[in-house]
PDB file of C-alpha atoms and ligand atoms in Angstrom:
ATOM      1  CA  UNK A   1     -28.988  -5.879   7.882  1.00 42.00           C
ATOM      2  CA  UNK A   2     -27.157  -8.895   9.461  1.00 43.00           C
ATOM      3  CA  UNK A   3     -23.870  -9.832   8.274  1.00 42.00           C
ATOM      4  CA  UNK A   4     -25.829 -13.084   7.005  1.00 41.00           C
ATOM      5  CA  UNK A   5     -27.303 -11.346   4.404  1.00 52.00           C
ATOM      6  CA  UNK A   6     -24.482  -9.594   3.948  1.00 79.00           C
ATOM      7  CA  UNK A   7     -21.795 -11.466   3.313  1.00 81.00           C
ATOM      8  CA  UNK A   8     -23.564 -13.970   0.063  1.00 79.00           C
ATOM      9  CA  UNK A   9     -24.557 -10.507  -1.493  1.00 80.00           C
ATOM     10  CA  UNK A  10     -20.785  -9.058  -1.009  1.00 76.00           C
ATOM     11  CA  UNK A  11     -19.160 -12.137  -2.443  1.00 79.00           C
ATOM     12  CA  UNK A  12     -21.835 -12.213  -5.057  1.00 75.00           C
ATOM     13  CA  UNK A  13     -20.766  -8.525  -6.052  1.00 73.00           C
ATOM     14  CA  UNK A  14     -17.145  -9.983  -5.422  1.00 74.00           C
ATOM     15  CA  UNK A  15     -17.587 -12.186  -8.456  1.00 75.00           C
ATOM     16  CA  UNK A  16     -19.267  -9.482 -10.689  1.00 74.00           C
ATOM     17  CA  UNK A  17     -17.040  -6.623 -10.649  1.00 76.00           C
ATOM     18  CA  UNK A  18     -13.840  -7.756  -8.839  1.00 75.00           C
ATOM     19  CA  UNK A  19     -12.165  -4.394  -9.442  1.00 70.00           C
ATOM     20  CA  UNK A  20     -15.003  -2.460  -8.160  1.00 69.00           C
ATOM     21  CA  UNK A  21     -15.149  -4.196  -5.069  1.00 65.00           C
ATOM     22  CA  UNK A  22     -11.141  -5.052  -4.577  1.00 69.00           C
ATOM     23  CA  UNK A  23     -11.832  -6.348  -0.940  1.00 75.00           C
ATOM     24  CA  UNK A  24     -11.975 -10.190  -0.383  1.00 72.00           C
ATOM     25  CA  UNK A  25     -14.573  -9.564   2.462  1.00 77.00           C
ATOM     26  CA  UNK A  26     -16.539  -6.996   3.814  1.00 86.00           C
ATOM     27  CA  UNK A  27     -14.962  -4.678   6.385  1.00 91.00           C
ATOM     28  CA  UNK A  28     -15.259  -6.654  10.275  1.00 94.00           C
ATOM     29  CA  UNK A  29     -16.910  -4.764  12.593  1.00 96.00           C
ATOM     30  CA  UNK A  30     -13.450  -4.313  14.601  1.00 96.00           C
ATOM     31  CA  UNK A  31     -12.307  -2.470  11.610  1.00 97.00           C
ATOM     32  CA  UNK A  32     -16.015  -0.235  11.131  1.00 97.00           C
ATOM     33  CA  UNK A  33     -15.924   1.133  15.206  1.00 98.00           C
ATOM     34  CA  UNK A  34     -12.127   1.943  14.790  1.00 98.00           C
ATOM     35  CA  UNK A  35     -12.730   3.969  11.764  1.00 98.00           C
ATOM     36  CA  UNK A  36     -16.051   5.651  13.806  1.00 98.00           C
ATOM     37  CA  UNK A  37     -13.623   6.186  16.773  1.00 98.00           C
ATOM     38  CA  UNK A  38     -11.965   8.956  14.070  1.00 98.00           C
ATOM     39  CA  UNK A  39     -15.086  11.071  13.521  1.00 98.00           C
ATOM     40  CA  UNK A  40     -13.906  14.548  15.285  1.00 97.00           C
ATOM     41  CA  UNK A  41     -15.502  15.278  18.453  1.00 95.00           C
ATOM     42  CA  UNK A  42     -15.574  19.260  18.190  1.00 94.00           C
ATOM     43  CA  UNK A  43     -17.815  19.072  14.646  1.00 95.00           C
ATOM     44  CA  UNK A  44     -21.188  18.775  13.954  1.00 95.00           C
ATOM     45  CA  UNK A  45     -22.728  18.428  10.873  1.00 96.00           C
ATOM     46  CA  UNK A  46     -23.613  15.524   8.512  1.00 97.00           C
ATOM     47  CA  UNK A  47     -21.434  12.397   8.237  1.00 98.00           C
ATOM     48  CA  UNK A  48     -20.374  10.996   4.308  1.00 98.00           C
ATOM     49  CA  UNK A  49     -19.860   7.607   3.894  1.00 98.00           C
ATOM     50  CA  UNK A  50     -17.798   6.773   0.205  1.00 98.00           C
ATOM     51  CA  UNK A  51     -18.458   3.073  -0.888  1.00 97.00           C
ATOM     52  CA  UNK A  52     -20.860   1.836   1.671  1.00 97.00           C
ATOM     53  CA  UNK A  53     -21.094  -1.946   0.140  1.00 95.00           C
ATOM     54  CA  UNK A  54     -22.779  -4.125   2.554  1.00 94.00           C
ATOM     55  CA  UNK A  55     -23.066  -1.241   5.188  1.00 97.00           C
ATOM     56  CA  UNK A  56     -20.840  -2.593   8.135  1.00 96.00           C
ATOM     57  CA  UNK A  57     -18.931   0.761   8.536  1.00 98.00           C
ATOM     58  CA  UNK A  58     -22.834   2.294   7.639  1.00 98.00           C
ATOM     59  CA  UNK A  59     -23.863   0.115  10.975  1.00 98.00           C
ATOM     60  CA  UNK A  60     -20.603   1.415  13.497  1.00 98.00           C
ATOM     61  CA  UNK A  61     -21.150   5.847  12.375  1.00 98.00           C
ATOM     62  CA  UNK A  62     -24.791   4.933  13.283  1.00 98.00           C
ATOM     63  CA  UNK A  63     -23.766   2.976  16.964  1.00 98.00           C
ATOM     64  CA  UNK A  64     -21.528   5.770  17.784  1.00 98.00           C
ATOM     65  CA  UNK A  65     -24.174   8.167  17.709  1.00 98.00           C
ATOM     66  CA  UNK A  66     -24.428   9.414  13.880  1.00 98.00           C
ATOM     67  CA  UNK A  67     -28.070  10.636  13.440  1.00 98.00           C
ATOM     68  CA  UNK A  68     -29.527   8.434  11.107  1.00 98.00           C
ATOM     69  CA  UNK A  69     -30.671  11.940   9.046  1.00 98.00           C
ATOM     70  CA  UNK A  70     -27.332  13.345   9.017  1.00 98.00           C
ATOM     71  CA  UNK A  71     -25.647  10.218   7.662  1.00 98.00           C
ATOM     72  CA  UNK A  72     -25.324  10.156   3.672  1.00 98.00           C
ATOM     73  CA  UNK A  73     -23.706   6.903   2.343  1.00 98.00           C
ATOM     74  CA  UNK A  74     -22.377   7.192  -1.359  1.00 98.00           C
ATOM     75  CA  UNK A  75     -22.357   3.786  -3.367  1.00 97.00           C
ATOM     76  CA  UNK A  76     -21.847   2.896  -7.249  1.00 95.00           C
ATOM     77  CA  UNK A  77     -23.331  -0.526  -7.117  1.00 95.00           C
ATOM     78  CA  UNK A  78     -27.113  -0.565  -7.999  1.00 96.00           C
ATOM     79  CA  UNK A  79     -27.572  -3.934  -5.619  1.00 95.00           C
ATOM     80  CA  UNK A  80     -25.908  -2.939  -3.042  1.00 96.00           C
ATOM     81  CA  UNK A  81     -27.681   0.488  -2.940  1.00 98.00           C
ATOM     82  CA  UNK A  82     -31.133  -1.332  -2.990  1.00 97.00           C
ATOM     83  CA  UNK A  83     -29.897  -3.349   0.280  1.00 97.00           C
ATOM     84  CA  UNK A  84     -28.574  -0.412   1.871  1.00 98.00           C
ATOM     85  CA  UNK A  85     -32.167   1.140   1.387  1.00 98.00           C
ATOM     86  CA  UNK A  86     -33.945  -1.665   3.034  1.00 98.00           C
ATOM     87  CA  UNK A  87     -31.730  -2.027   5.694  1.00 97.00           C
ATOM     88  CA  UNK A  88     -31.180   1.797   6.660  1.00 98.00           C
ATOM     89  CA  UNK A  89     -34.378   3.095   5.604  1.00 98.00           C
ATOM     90  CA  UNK A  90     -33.716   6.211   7.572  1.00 98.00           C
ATOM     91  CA  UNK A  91     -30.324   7.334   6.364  1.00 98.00           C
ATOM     92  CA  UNK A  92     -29.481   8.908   3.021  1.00 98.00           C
ATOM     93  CA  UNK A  93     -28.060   6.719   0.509  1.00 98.00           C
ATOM     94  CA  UNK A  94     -26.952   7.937  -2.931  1.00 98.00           C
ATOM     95  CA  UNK A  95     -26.356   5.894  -6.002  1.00 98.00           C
ATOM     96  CA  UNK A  96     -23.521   8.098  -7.205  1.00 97.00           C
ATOM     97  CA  UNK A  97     -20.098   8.035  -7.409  1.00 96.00           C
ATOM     98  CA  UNK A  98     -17.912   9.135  -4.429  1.00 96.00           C
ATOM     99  CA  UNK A  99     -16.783  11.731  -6.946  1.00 92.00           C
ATOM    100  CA  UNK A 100     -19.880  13.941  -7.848  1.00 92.00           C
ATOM    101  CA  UNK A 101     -20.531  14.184  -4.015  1.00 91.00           C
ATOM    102  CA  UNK A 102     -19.670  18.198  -4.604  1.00 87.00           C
ATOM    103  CA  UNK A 103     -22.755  17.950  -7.291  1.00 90.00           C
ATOM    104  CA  UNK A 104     -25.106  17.387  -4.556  1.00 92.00           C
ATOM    105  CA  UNK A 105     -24.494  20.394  -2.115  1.00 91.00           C
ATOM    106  CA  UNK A 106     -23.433  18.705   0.417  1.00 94.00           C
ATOM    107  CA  UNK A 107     -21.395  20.943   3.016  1.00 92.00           C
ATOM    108  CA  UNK A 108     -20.325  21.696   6.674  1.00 95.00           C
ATOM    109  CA  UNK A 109     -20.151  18.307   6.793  1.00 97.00           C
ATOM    110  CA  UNK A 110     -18.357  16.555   9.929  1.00 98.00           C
ATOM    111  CA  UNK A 111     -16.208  14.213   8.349  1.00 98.00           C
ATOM    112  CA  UNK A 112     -16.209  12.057   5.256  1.00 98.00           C
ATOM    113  CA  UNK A 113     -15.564   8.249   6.162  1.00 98.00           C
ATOM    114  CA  UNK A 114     -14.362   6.041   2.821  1.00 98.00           C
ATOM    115  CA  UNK A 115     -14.136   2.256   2.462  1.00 96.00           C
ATOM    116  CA  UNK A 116     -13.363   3.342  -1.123  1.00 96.00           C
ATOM    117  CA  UNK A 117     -10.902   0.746  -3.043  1.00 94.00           C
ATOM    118  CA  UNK A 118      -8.566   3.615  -2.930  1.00 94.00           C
ATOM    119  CA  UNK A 119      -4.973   1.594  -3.078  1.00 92.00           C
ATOM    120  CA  UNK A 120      -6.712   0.567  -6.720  1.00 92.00           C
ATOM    121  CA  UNK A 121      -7.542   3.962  -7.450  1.00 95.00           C
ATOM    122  CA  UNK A 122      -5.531   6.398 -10.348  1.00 97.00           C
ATOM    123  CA  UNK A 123      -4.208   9.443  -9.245  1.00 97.00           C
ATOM    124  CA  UNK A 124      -6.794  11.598 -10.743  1.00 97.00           C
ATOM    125  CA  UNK A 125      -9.700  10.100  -9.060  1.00 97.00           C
ATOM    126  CA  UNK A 126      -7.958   9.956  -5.862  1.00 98.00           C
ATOM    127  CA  UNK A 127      -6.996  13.847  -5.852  1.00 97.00           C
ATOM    128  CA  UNK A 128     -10.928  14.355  -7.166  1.00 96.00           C
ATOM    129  CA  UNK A 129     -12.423  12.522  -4.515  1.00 98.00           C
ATOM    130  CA  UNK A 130      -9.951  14.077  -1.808  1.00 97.00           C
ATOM    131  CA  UNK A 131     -10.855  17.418  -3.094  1.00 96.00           C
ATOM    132  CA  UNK A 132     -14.317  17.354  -3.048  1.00 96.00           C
ATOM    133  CA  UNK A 133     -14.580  15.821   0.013  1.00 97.00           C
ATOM    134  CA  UNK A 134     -12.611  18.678   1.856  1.00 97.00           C
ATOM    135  CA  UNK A 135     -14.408  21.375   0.192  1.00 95.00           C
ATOM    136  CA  UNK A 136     -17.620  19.978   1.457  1.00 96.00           C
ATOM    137  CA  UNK A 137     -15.876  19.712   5.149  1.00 96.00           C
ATOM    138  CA  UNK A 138     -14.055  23.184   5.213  1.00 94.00           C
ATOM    139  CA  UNK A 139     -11.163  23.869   7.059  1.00 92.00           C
ATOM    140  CA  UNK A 140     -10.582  21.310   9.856  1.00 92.00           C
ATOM    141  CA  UNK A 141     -12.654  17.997   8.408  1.00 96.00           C
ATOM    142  CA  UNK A 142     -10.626  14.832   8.519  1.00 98.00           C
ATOM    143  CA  UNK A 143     -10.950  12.361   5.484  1.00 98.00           C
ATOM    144  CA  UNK A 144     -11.017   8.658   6.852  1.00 98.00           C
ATOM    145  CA  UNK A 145      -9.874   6.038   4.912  1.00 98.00           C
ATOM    146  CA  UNK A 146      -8.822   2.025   5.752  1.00 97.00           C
ATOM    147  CA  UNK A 147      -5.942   0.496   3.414  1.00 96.00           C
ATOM    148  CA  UNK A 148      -4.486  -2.952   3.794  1.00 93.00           C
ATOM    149  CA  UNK A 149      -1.027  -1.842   2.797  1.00 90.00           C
ATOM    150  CA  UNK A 150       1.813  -0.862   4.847  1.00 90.00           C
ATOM    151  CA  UNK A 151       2.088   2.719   3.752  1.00 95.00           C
ATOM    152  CA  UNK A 152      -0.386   5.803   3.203  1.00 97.00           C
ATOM    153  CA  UNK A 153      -3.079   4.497   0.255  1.00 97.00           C
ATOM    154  CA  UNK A 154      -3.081   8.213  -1.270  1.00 98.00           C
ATOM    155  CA  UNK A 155      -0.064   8.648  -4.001  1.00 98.00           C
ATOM    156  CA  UNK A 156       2.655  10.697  -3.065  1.00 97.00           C
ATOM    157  CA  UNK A 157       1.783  13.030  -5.791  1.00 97.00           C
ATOM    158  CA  UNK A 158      -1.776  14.010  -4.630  1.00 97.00           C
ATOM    159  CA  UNK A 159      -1.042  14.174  -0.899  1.00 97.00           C
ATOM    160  CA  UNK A 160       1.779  16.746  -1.831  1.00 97.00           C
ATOM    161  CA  UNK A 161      -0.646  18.697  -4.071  1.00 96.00           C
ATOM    162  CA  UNK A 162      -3.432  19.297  -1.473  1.00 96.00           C
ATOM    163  CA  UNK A 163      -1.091  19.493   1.286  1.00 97.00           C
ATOM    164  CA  UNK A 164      -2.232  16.479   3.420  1.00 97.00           C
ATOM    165  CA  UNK A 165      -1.036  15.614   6.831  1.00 97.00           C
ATOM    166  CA  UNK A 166      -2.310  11.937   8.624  1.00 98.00           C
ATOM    167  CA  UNK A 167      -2.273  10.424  11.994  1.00 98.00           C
ATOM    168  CA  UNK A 168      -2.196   6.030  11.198  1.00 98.00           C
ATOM    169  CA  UNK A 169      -4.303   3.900  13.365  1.00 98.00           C
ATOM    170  CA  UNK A 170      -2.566   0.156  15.045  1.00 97.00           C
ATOM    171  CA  UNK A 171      -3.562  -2.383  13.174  1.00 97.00           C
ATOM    172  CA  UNK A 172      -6.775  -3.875  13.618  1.00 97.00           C
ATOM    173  CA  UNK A 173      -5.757  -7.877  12.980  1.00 95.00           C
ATOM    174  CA  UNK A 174      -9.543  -8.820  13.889  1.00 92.00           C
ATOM    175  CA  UNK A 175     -10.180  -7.685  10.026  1.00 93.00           C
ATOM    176  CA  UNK A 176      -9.425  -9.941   6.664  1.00 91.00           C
ATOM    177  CA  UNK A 177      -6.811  -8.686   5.969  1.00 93.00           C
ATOM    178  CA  UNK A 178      -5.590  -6.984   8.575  1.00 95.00           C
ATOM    179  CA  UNK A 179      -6.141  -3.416   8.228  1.00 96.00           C
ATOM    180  CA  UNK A 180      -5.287   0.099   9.126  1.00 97.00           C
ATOM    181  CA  UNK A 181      -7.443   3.209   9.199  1.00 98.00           C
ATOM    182  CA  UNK A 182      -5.252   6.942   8.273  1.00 98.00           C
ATOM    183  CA  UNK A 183      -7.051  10.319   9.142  1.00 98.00           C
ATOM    184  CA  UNK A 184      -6.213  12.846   6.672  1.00 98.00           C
ATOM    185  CA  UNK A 185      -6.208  16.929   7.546  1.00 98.00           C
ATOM    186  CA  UNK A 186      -5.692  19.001   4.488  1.00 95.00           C
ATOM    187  CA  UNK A 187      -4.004  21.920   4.889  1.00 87.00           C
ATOM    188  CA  UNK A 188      -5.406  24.090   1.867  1.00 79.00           C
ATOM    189  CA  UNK A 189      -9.090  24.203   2.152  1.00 78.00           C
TER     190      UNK A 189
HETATM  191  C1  SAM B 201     -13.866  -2.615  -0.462  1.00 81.77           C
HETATM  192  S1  SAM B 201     -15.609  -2.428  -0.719  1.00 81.77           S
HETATM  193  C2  SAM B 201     -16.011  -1.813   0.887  1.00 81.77           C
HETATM  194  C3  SAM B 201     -17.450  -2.004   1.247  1.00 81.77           C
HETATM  195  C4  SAM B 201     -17.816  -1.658   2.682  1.00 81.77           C
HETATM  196  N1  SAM B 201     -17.615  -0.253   2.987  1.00 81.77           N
HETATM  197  C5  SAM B 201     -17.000  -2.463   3.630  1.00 81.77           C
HETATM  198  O1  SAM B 201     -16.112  -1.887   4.254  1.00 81.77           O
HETATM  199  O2  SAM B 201     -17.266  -3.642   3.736  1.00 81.77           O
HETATM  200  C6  SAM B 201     -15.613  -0.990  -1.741  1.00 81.77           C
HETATM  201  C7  SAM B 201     -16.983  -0.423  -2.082  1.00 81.77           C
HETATM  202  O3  SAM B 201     -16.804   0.803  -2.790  1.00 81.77           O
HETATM  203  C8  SAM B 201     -17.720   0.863  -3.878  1.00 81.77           C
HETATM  204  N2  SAM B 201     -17.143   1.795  -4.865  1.00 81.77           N
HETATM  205  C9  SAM B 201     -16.055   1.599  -5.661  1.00 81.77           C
HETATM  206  N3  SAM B 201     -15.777   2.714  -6.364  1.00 81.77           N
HETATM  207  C10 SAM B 201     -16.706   3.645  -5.990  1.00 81.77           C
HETATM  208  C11 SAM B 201     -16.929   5.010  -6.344  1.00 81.77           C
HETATM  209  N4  SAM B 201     -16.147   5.648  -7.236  1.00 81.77           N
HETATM  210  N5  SAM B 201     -17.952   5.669  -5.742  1.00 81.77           N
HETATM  211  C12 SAM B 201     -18.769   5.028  -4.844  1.00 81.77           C
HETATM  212  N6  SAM B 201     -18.604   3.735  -4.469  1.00 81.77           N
HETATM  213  C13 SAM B 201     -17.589   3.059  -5.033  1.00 81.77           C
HETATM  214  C14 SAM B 201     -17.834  -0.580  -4.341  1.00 81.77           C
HETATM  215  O4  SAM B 201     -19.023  -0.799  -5.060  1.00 81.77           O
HETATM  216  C15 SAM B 201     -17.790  -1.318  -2.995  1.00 81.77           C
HETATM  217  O5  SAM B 201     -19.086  -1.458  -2.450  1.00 81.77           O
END
């Protein structure tokens, strides 16, 4: 998938379902290797993607060595699910939301990877999603997530119930806007 096609279908979605999206672009690819420079070196096991979109982080997990079978990429919307199965034909894409990934068995998985809206998110979805994707990981997965604020995109509230502890990437200013990618470790699993 070339970010040619890309691109007119994300702005397209853009215009749809603004708060669904809440991203004036797709992630750059500067932003996609930094968060695949995160995955954890001393895991195996599949790889989650949350809110694949137009599949530019999909694209860097797969360059940086991701088996193709052991990547499952979690989106909501229904067209950018059908371009996600054309262009990755080989990975595992599921039209559900990030937050019934623990309904599909998923587990010693590697590390979950999100460019969820998650600055947009409530509280309750945040802590849901956050949960779910640590039980599937087990002790020692690392959640990472991209924000465009200046400060962690999880609420105080649910990174002080589960416990969470980040490291914070430099910011990547080759992305629109520029971003920042946090790797969360939770520390009751
Ligand atoms: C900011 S875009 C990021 C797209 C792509 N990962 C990128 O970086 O260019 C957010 C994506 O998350 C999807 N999304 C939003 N809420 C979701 C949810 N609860 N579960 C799964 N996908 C969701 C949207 O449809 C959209 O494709």
């Amino acid at each position: 998938m070339s970010l040619q096609s890309g691109l007119p279908l994300f702005l397209g979605q853009l215009i749809r379902s603004p708060h669904k999206i809440s991203a004036i672009a797709p992630s750059s690819a500067a932003l996609a290797r930094r968060m695949a420079m995160e995955l954890p070196l001393d895991r195996t096991g599949p790889v989650v993607e949350l809110g694949a979109g137009t599949g530019k982080i999909t694209r860097a997990l797969l360059e940086a060595g991701v088996a193709p079978d052991d990547l499952h990429a979690f989106e909501l919307n229904e067209e950018f699910v059908d371009n996600l199965r054309s262009g990755f034909p080989n990975i595992h894409v599921h039209h559900n939301k990030a937050q019934e990934m623990d309904q599909l068995g998923l587990n010693n998985v590697r590390a979950v990877v999100s460019g969820l809206p998650f600055l947009s998110m409530p509280g309750s979805i945040q802590h849901a999603i956050l949960r779910a994707s640590f039980k599937a990981m087990g002790p020692g997965g690392v959640y990472i997530q991209f924000t465009y604020g200046p400060k962690s995109p999880v609420q105080d509230r649910v990174s002080e119930e589960l416990a969470l502890t980040y490291t914070k990437s430099e910011t990547i200013w080759g992305n629109l806007p520029p971003a920042r990618v946090y790797s969360f470790r939770c520390a009751v699993v």
